[in-house]
Every structure is written in structure tokens, then in C-alpha cells.
CSV table of C-alpha atoms in Angstrom, one decimal:
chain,number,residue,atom,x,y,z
R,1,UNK,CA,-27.9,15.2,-37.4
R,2,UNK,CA,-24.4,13.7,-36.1
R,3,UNK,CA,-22.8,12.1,-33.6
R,4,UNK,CA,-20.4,13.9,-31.5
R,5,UNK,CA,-16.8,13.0,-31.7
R,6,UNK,CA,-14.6,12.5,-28.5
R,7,UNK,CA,-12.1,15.2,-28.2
R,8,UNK,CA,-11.2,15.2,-24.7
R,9,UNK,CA,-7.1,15.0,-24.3
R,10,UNK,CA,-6.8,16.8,-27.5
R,11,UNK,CA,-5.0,19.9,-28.1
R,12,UNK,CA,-7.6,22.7,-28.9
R,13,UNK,CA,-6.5,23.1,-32.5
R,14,UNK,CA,-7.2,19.2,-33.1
R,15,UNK,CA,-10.0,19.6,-31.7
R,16,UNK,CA,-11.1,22.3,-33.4
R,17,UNK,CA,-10.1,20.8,-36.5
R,18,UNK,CA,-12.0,17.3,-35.7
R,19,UNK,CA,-15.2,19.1,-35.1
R,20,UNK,CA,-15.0,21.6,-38.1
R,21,UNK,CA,-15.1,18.5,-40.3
R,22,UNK,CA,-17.8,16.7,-38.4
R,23,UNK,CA,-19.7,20.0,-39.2
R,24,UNK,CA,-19.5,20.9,-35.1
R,25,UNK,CA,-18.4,24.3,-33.6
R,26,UNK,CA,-16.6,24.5,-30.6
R,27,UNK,CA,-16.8,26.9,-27.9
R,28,UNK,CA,-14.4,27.7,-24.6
R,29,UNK,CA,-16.6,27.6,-21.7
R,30,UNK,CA,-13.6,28.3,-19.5
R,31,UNK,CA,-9.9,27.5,-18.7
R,32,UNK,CA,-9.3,25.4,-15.8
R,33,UNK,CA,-6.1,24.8,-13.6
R,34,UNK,CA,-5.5,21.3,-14.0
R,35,UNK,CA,-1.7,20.0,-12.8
R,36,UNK,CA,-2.1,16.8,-14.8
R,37,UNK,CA,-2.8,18.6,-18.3
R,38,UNK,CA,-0.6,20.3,-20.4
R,39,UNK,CA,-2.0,23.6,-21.1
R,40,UNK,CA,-4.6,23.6,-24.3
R,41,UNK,CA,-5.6,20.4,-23.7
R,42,UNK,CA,-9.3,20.0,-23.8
R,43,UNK,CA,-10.5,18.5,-20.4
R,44,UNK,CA,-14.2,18.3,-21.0
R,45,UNK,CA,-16.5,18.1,-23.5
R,46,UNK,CA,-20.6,18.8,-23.6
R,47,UNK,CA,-22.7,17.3,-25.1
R,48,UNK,CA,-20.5,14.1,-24.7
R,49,UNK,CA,-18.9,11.5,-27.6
R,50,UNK,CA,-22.0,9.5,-29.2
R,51,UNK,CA,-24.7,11.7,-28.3
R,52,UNK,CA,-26.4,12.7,-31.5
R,53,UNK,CA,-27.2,16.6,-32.0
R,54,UNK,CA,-27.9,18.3,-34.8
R,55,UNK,CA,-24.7,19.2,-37.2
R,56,UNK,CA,-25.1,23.0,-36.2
R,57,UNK,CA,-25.0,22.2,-32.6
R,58,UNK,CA,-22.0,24.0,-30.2
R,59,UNK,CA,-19.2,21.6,-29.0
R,60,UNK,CA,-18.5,23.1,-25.5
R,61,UNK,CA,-15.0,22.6,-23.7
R,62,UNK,CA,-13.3,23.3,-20.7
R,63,UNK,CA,-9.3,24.3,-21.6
R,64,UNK,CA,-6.7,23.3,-19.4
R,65,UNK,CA,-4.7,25.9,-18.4
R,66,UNK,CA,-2.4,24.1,-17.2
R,67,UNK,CA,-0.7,23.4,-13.5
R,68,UNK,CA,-1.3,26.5,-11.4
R,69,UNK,CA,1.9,28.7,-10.2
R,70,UNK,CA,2.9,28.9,-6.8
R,71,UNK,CA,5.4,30.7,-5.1
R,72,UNK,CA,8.2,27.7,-3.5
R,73,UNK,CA,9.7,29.4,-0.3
R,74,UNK,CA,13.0,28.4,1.1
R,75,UNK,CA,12.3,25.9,4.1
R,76,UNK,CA,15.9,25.8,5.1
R,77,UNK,CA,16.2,25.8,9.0
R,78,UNK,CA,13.2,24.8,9.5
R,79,UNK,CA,12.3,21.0,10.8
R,80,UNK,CA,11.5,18.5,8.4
R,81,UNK,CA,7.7,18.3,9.6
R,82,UNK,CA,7.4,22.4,9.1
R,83,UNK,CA,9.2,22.3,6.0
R,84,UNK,CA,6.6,19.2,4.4
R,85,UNK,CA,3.3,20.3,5.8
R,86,UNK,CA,4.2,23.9,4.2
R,87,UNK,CA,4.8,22.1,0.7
R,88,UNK,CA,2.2,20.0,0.6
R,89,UNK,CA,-0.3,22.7,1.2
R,90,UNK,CA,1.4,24.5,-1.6
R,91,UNK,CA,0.4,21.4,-4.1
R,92,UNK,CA,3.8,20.8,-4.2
R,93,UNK,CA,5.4,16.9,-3.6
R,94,UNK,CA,7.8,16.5,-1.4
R,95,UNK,CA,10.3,13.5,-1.9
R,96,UNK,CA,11.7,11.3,1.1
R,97,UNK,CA,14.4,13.4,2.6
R,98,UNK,CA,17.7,12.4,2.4
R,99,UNK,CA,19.8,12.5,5.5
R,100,UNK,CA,23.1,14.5,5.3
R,101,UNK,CA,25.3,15.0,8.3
R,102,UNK,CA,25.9,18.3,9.3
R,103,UNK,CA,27.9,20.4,12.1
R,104,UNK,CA,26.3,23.5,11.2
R,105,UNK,CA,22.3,22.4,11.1
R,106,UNK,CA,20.5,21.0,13.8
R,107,UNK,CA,19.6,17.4,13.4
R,108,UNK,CA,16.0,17.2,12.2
R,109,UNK,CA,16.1,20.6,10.3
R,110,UNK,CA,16.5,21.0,6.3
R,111,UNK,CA,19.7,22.0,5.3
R,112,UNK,CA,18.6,22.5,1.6
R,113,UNK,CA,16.1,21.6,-1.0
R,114,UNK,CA,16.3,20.2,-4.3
R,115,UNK,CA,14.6,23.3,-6.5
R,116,UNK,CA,15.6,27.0,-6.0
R,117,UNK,CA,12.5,29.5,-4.0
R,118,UNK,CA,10.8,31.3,-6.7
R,119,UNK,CA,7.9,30.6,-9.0
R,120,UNK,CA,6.9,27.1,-9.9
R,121,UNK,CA,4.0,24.6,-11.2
R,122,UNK,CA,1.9,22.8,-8.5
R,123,UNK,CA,2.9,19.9,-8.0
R,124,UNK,CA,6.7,19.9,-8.9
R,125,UNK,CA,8.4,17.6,-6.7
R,126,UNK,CA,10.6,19.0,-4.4
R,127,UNK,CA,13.6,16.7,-2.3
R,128,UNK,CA,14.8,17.8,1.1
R,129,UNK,CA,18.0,17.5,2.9
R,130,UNK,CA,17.8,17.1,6.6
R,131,UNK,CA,20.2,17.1,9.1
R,132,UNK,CA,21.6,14.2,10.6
R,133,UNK,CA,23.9,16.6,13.0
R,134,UNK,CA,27.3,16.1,13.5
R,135,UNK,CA,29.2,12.9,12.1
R,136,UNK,CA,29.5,10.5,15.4
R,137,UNK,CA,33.6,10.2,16.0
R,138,UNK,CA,34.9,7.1,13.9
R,139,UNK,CA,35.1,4.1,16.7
R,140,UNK,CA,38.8,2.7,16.2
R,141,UNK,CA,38.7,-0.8,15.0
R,142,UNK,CA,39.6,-3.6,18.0
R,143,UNK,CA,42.7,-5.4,17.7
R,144,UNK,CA,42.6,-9.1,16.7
R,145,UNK,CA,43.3,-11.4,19.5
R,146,UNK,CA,45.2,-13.6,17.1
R,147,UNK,CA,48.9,-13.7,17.2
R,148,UNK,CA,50.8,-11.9,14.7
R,149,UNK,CA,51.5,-14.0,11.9
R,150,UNK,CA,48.1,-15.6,12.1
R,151,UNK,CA,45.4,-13.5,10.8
R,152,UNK,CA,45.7,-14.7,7.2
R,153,UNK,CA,45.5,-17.9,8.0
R,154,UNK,CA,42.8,-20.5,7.7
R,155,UNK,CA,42.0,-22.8,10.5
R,156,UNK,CA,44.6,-25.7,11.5
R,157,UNK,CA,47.3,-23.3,11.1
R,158,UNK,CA,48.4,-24.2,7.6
R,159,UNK,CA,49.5,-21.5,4.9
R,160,UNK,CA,47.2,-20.7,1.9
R,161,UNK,CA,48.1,-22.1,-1.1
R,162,UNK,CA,48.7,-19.9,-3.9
R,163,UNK,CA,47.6,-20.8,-6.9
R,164,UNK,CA,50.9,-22.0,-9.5
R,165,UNK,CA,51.5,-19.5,-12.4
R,166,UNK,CA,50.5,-20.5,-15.7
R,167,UNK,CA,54.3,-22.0,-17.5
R,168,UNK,CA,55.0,-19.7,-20.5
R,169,UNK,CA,57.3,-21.1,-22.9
R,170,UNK,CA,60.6,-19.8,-23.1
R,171,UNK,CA,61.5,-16.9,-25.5
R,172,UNK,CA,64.3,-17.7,-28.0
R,173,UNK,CA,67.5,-16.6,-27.1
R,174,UNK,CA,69.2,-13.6,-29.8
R,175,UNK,CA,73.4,-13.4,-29.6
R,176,UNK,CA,74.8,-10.9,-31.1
R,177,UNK,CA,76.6,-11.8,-34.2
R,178,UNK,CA,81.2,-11.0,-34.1
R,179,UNK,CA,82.1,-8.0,-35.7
């Protein structure tokens, strides 16, 4: 007789190693996709931690096989919405989108994203860039009504004062000695 030990969120080896010394065998049941688990990491465990079973009895554990694969496509071009809802369904988590101003991209359509296509784990994050379209013209700042002369000045028309520079004490005076 025993009690079993908890060694869920273990690596399999300590695992293993806990429940060799408790006088427990364990046995894989199966490897399961899991995007918050590193890969070995025991998820489950059966019978459970405290049950008592007799010191010959099977440990059974699910393995994580860590996050699944999935193939990121390029989303540039298309709109933000496309791009998002295509990510998401991927397992993939998409990022606010950061808006970039662009003469070449229609506004509301990705002009890049954060990680290369190819193969990557569920749930990577992923940020957008979407276009803003083209840069609105600069708007040419509107001349002060003031007369010239006057902008600096504070109201009542009187000149700032500057502040007086700190006094530093004269250096001594060298002369040069006759030859």
C-alpha cells in the first residue's frame, strides 16, 4: 500500500524518478498538444495524488507534446478583419495593430506582420501593421496676429527678465617678466 504522489507539471524523467522511489511505475497513456506546456511535461495523472493503491500499482500520464505547429500565412494586403479572423482560427494571437501611414497600401489593409510565414507554435503572438493611407499634407501653421516684436513677450508689454549670471571672481593677472 501507498499513497500516490503528485507529479503533474513535472518533467517525465522527475516523474519517473519520484514514482520509482515511491515503489510506482509509470505508464504514457498518450501525448497531448497542449500550447501552455512545455513538451514532456506531465499534464495528468491517474489514479490521482493521495489516493492509496497498492505499491505495484501503474502511475498513468498524459505527456504534453507541446504547442501544436501551424503553418503562419502572409496576410499582407489583406484588411485587418481578414487578416485577424484567419489568425485567430490558426490558434495564433494577434496583437493590436499598429497604424503605419502608407502611399502604397490601402488604408485598412496590413502592410506587414511582426513574424515571417512559415511554421510556428499555436499560439505565438503575431503584431500587424495596417495602413493608415497616405500621410494628410502638413497644414502650415497660422501667423500670430501679434506685432512683430511682441510674441516673446508677457502680458503688459514689459521684457522678460533674464536671470543675472552668477559673479565669478577675477583670475589673477600673469605679466611677462623683461628679458
Amino acid at each position: 500500500a501507498g499513497t500516490v504522489p503528485d507529479i503533474t507539471g513535472m518533467d517525465q524523467e522527475e516523474g519517473y524518478e519520484q514514482l520509482k522511489e515511491a515503489g510506482f511505475y509509470l505508464e504514457k497513456i498518450s501525448w497531448e498538444n497542449d500550447r501552455d506546456s512545455r513538451r514532456g511535461q506531465i499534464l495528468s495523472q491517474e489514479p490521482a495524488q493521495g489516493q492509496p493503491v497498492p505499491q505495484d500499482r501503474v502511475i498513468r500520464v498524459a505527456i504534453s507534446a507541446g504547442p501544436r505547429k501551424v503553418m503562419l500565412p502572409d496576410v499582407g494586403n489583406m484588411t485587418e478583419a481578414e487578416a485577424r479572423a484567419l489568425l485567430e482560427g490558426l490558434g495564433l494571437v494577434v496583437a493590436d495593430a499598429a497604424g503605419v501611414y502608407s502611399d502604397t497600401v490601402e488604408e485598412g489593409r496590413v502592410i506587414s506582420q511582426g513574424v515571417a510565414s512559415g511554421e510556428v507554435d499555436e499560439g505565438t503572438g503575431i503584431t500587424l501593421e495596417v495602413s493608415l493611407g497616405e500621410r494628410p499634407p502638413e497644414t502650415t501653421r497660422a501667423r500670430s496676429s501679434q506685432p512683430a516684436g511682441s510674441r516673446n513677450q508677457p502680458a503688459g508689454g514689459q521684457q522678460p527678465q533674464q536671470p543675472a549670471a552668477p559673479q565669478q571672481p577675477a583670475a589673477p593677472q600673469q605679466t611677462a617678466a623683461p628679458q
